[in-house]
Structures are given as structure tokens and as C-alpha cells.
Amino acid sequence: MSKKLKWILAIAIGLLLALFAYAAAGPYLAVNGIRNLVANNRYDELWRFVDFDRLREDLRPQVQERIARGIIGHVGSGQTGKAVGELTAMVAKPAVDAMVSPQGIATLLTGSALVRELTGNAEADGKARAADPLEGADTRFESMSLFTATVANAEGKPVVFEFHRDGLSWKLAGLRLPE
């Protein structure tokens, strides 16, 4: 094998390894990107790391199901399923739209400033310290195109943030709410 061919092969292997490393680090880069944008109040740029449309599609049925369970628990199962379904769809859509917006995602990731102040999570200058719900998350690749970060909510139940691969980049596109 000629020296020139060896160099070309070495460069090709190096580029392939760099591409694989970038793809493997992608979810971590997305999580860090979201954190940085929220910390700097640049919510309008969250689209770079959050697929809002897919996230809405993922959350809507979960929210509707929980609303339906609550309604049926209060009024009983004697009501028609169609009426309950229509009511839950009507209530869930604006709720999900509000949650899955740049400001809603920012609120989810930073927590309530009032809660932080009441719990004493403040910096030395008195400003509330931003909460990071993904800090200490149990992370793993579930497949080549799905990465999850699992954290416990206030009741200790798991909330799973799903990052899906979009080409070489990764975006938050799903959220599994606890039962």
C-alpha cells in the first residue's frame, strides 16, 4: 500500500471516528444547549434543541388521558365516553400548547422563582438559583435515535425526557409523564 493511500485511509478513519463521537455526544450537547439558553434567557432560540411540534404531539394524549381519568373519577363512568373525550381534548389542547412553548419549557427547566426563594435556593447576591431538573439524571441510549434522561419528580416518580436524533443533531421531542 502506498504512503499516500495510507494517509488517505488514516484521515478517512479519523473523520469517521470524529463523526461517531459527535453523534454520540449529541444528546449531551442538546441538554447543555438548552441549559445555556434558559440560563441566558434566550428562550426564542430553544427551537434549536426542542422539536415543539413533536413534543406537543407526544404530550397531548398523556394530558388528555389524565384529564379524562380525573373527570371520570369525579362524575363516574356513567357519562358517555364521547362527551368525556371531547371535553378532555378541548381542555388539553391549550394546556399542552402553553406547556410546550419556549416560555413553558424554560419554566419547566428552571422551576418557579418563588419556590426557589421560599426554599432558600439563592445565590450570595440574593438572586434565585436556577433549578436544573436534568441534574443527576439517569441517561442512556435506548436506540441509535433515542436518548433518554430520567429524573424523579417531587413525589419521587420518574419523568423521562426523550431526545430524538434529527440527522446529526438531537432534539427534545418527547416527555413521559409519571403515572
mmCIF file of C-alpha atoms in Angstrom:
data_model
loop_
_atom_site.group_PDB
_atom_site.id
_atom_site.type_symbol
_atom_site.label_atom_id
_atom_site.label_comp_id
_atom_site.label_asym_id
_atom_site.label_seq_id
_atom_site.Cartn_x
_atom_site.Cartn_y
_atom_site.Cartn_z
ATOM 1 C CA MET A 1 0.000 0.000 0.000
ATOM 2 C CA SER A 2 1.420 3.377 -0.940
ATOM 3 C CA LYS A 3 2.176 6.056 1.604
ATOM 4 C CA LYS A 4 -0.411 8.391 0.042
ATOM 5 C CA LEU A 5 -3.138 5.735 0.300
ATOM 6 C CA LYS A 6 -2.252 5.098 3.961
ATOM 7 C CA TRP A 7 -2.637 8.818 4.738
ATOM 8 C CA ILE A 8 -5.995 8.981 2.954
ATOM 9 C CA LEU A 9 -7.176 5.893 4.828
ATOM 10 C CA ALA A 10 -5.976 7.326 8.181
ATOM 11 C CA ILE A 11 -7.745 10.635 7.515
ATOM 12 C CA ALA A 12 -10.950 8.853 6.488
ATOM 13 C CA ILE A 13 -10.901 6.712 9.636
ATOM 14 C CA GLY A 14 -10.185 9.795 11.753
ATOM 15 C CA LEU A 15 -13.108 11.688 10.208
ATOM 16 C CA LEU A 16 -15.389 8.693 10.705
ATOM 17 C CA LEU A 17 -14.390 8.427 14.370
ATOM 18 C CA ALA A 18 -14.903 12.175 14.860
ATOM 19 C CA LEU A 19 -18.349 11.935 13.256
ATOM 20 C CA PHE A 20 -19.280 8.989 15.513
ATOM 21 C CA ALA A 21 -18.030 10.848 18.606
ATOM 22 C CA TYR A 22 -20.056 13.935 17.653
ATOM 23 C CA ALA A 23 -23.192 11.840 17.108
ATOM 24 C CA ALA A 24 -22.701 10.065 20.450
ATOM 25 C CA ALA A 25 -22.147 13.353 22.280
ATOM 26 C CA GLY A 26 -25.138 14.972 20.540
ATOM 27 C CA PRO A 27 -27.750 14.411 23.272
ATOM 28 C CA TYR A 28 -25.420 15.794 25.911
ATOM 29 C CA LEU A 29 -24.751 18.810 23.683
ATOM 30 C CA ALA A 30 -28.529 19.315 23.312
ATOM 31 C CA VAL A 31 -29.108 19.146 27.083
ATOM 32 C CA ASN A 32 -26.266 21.596 27.670
ATOM 33 C CA GLY A 33 -27.531 23.872 24.887
ATOM 34 C CA ILE A 34 -30.998 24.001 26.450
ATOM 35 C CA ARG A 35 -29.491 24.764 29.862
ATOM 36 C CA ASN A 36 -27.356 27.583 28.462
ATOM 37 C CA LEU A 37 -30.207 29.180 26.503
ATOM 38 C CA VAL A 38 -32.518 29.084 29.521
ATOM 39 C CA ALA A 39 -29.810 30.411 31.851
ATOM 40 C CA ASN A 40 -29.226 33.335 29.481
ATOM 41 C CA ASN A 41 -32.978 33.990 28.966
ATOM 42 C CA ARG A 42 -32.706 33.281 25.228
ATOM 43 C CA TYR A 43 -35.966 31.322 25.015
ATOM 44 C CA ASP A 44 -36.584 32.273 21.401
ATOM 45 C CA GLU A 45 -33.630 30.067 20.389
ATOM 46 C CA LEU A 46 -34.894 26.892 22.093
ATOM 47 C CA TRP A 47 -36.141 25.648 18.695
ATOM 48 C CA ARG A 48 -32.524 24.619 18.054
ATOM 49 C CA PHE A 49 -32.777 21.915 20.732
ATOM 50 C CA VAL A 50 -36.539 21.318 21.140
ATOM 51 C CA ASP A 51 -38.907 19.941 18.498
ATOM 52 C CA PHE A 52 -42.017 21.724 19.765
ATOM 53 C CA ASP A 53 -44.413 20.095 17.277
ATOM 54 C CA ARG A 54 -43.354 16.536 18.132
ATOM 55 C CA LEU A 55 -43.306 17.346 21.840
ATOM 56 C CA ARG A 56 -46.899 18.653 21.649
ATOM 57 C CA GLU A 57 -47.989 15.524 19.756
ATOM 58 C CA ASP A 58 -46.310 13.364 22.392
ATOM 59 C CA LEU A 59 -47.745 15.176 25.419
ATOM 60 C CA ARG A 60 -51.319 15.791 24.238
ATOM 61 C CA PRO A 61 -52.587 12.170 24.596
ATOM 62 C CA GLN A 62 -50.929 11.815 28.009
ATOM 63 C CA VAL A 63 -52.546 15.005 29.305
ATOM 64 C CA GLN A 64 -55.925 14.093 27.785
ATOM 65 C CA GLU A 65 -55.808 10.671 29.425
ATOM 66 C CA ARG A 66 -55.073 12.166 32.851
ATOM 67 C CA ILE A 67 -57.858 14.741 32.479
ATOM 68 C CA ALA A 68 -60.292 12.001 31.414
ATOM 69 C CA ARG A 69 -59.346 9.890 34.438
ATOM 70 C CA GLY A 70 -59.956 12.870 36.709
ATOM 71 C CA ILE A 71 -63.344 13.621 35.159
ATOM 72 C CA ILE A 72 -64.474 10.011 35.295
ATOM 73 C CA GLY A 73 -63.280 9.815 38.899
ATOM 74 C CA HIS A 74 -65.467 12.798 39.818
ATOM 75 C CA VAL A 75 -68.604 12.152 37.759
ATOM 76 C CA GLY A 76 -68.481 8.384 37.490
ATOM 77 C CA SER A 77 -68.270 6.146 34.471
ATOM 78 C CA GLY A 78 -71.974 6.534 33.653
ATOM 79 C CA GLN A 79 -71.272 9.530 31.398
ATOM 80 C CA THR A 80 -70.708 8.867 27.731
ATOM 81 C CA GLY A 81 -67.152 8.302 26.647
ATOM 82 C CA LYS A 82 -67.546 10.576 23.652
ATOM 83 C CA ALA A 83 -68.524 13.570 25.799
ATOM 84 C CA VAL A 84 -65.582 12.980 28.129
ATOM 85 C CA GLY A 85 -63.226 12.621 25.151
ATOM 86 C CA GLU A 86 -64.422 15.858 23.568
ATOM 87 C CA LEU A 87 -64.116 17.726 26.857
ATOM 88 C CA THR A 88 -60.597 16.435 27.523
ATOM 89 C CA ALA A 89 -59.462 17.366 24.003
ATOM 90 C CA MET A 90 -60.902 20.857 24.463
ATOM 91 C CA VAL A 91 -59.157 21.323 27.828
ATOM 92 C CA ALA A 92 -55.872 19.591 26.993
ATOM 93 C CA LYS A 93 -55.016 21.441 23.767
ATOM 94 C CA PRO A 94 -54.482 24.907 25.302
ATOM 95 C CA ALA A 95 -52.773 23.387 28.349
ATOM 96 C CA VAL A 96 -50.295 21.450 26.201
ATOM 97 C CA ASP A 97 -49.750 24.443 23.912
ATOM 98 C CA ALA A 98 -48.854 26.559 26.949
ATOM 99 C CA MET A 99 -46.523 23.900 28.382
ATOM 100 C CA VAL A 100 -44.794 23.214 25.064
ATOM 101 C CA SER A 101 -43.737 26.742 24.233
ATOM 102 C CA PRO A 102 -40.354 28.373 24.700
ATOM 103 C CA GLN A 103 -41.541 30.014 27.936
ATOM 104 C CA GLY A 104 -43.198 26.790 29.144
ATOM 105 C CA ILE A 105 -40.046 24.745 28.534
ATOM 106 C CA ALA A 106 -37.990 27.433 30.280
ATOM 107 C CA THR A 107 -40.318 27.314 33.289
ATOM 108 C CA LEU A 108 -40.107 23.518 33.348
ATOM 109 C CA LEU A 109 -36.318 23.602 33.253
ATOM 110 C CA THR A 110 -35.746 26.430 35.735
ATOM 111 C CA GLY A 111 -38.629 25.880 38.117
ATOM 112 C CA SER A 112 -40.578 28.578 39.859
ATOM 113 C CA ALA A 113 -38.560 31.538 41.106
ATOM 114 C CA LEU A 114 -40.985 31.878 44.029
ATOM 115 C CA VAL A 115 -40.387 28.259 45.062
ATOM 116 C CA ARG A 116 -36.615 28.730 44.800
ATOM 117 C CA GLU A 117 -36.760 31.818 47.029
ATOM 118 C CA LEU A 118 -39.006 30.100 49.592
ATOM 119 C CA THR A 119 -36.750 27.038 49.756
ATOM 120 C CA GLY A 120 -33.587 29.117 50.140
ATOM 121 C CA ASN A 121 -32.059 28.217 46.777
ATOM 122 C CA ALA A 122 -30.477 31.619 46.263
ATOM 123 C CA GLU A 123 -27.056 32.869 45.244
ATOM 124 C CA ALA A 124 -24.912 35.061 47.505
ATOM 125 C CA ASP A 125 -26.234 38.192 45.736
ATOM 126 C CA GLY A 126 -29.811 37.207 46.657
ATOM 127 C CA LYS A 127 -30.901 36.138 43.172
ATOM 128 C CA ALA A 128 -32.746 32.849 42.947
ATOM 129 C CA ARG A 129 -30.544 29.983 41.812
ATOM 130 C CA ALA A 130 -31.917 28.246 38.736
ATOM 131 C CA ALA A 131 -33.112 24.719 39.328
ATOM 132 C CA ASP A 132 -31.849 22.097 36.904
ATOM 133 C CA PRO A 133 -34.282 19.190 36.635
ATOM 134 C CA LEU A 134 -31.842 17.261 34.458
ATOM 135 C CA GLU A 135 -29.036 17.482 37.015
ATOM 136 C CA GLY A 136 -28.169 13.987 38.150
ATOM 137 C CA ALA A 137 -30.449 12.453 35.521
ATOM 138 C CA ASP A 138 -30.102 8.778 34.678
ATOM 139 C CA THR A 139 -29.159 8.987 30.990
ATOM 140 C CA ARG A 140 -28.981 6.252 28.399
ATOM 141 C CA PHE A 141 -29.288 5.478 24.730
ATOM 142 C CA GLU A 142 -32.401 3.370 24.162
ATOM 143 C CA SER A 143 -31.591 3.073 20.463
ATOM 144 C CA MET A 144 -29.410 4.767 17.861
ATOM 145 C CA SER A 145 -32.026 7.513 17.526
ATOM 146 C CA LEU A 146 -33.484 7.729 21.054
ATOM 147 C CA PHE A 147 -31.710 9.054 24.143
ATOM 148 C CA THR A 148 -33.475 9.394 27.490
ATOM 149 C CA ALA A 149 -32.786 11.363 30.648
ATOM 150 C CA THR A 150 -34.817 10.140 33.617
ATOM 151 C CA VAL A 151 -35.311 12.216 36.761
ATOM 152 C CA ALA A 152 -37.611 11.876 39.748
ATOM 153 C CA ASN A 153 -40.388 14.410 40.238
ATOM 154 C CA ALA A 154 -41.337 15.882 43.640
ATOM 155 C CA GLU A 155 -43.236 12.680 44.510
ATOM 156 C CA GLY A 156 -40.266 10.510 43.544
ATOM 157 C CA LYS A 157 -41.883 9.190 40.349
ATOM 158 C CA PRO A 158 -39.807 9.036 37.156
ATOM 159 C CA VAL A 159 -40.167 11.690 34.437
ATOM 160 C CA VAL A 160 -38.436 10.728 31.205
ATOM 161 C CA PHE A 161 -37.160 13.366 28.780
ATOM 162 C CA GLU A 162 -36.795 11.864 25.294
ATOM 163 C CA PHE A 163 -34.248 13.218 22.836
ATOM 164 C CA HIS A 164 -34.605 12.060 19.236
ATOM 165 C CA ARG A 165 -31.912 12.214 16.595
ATOM 166 C CA ASP A 166 -32.562 14.605 13.711
ATOM 167 C CA GLY A 167 -29.720 13.991 11.272
ATOM 168 C CA LEU A 168 -26.588 14.542 13.331
ATOM 169 C CA SER A 169 -28.302 16.751 15.903
ATOM 170 C CA TRP A 170 -30.561 15.762 18.774
ATOM 171 C CA LYS A 171 -33.731 17.489 19.981
ATOM 172 C CA LEU A 172 -36.060 17.132 22.936
ATOM 173 C CA ALA A 173 -39.125 15.625 21.260
ATOM 174 C CA GLY A 174 -40.862 13.571 23.934
ATOM 175 C CA LEU A 175 -41.724 13.540 27.590
ATOM 176 C CA ARG A 176 -43.051 10.557 29.501
ATOM 177 C CA LEU A 177 -45.095 11.771 32.422
ATOM 178 C CA PRO A 178 -45.291 9.625 35.569
ATOM 179 C CA GLU A 179 -48.399 7.556 36.174
#
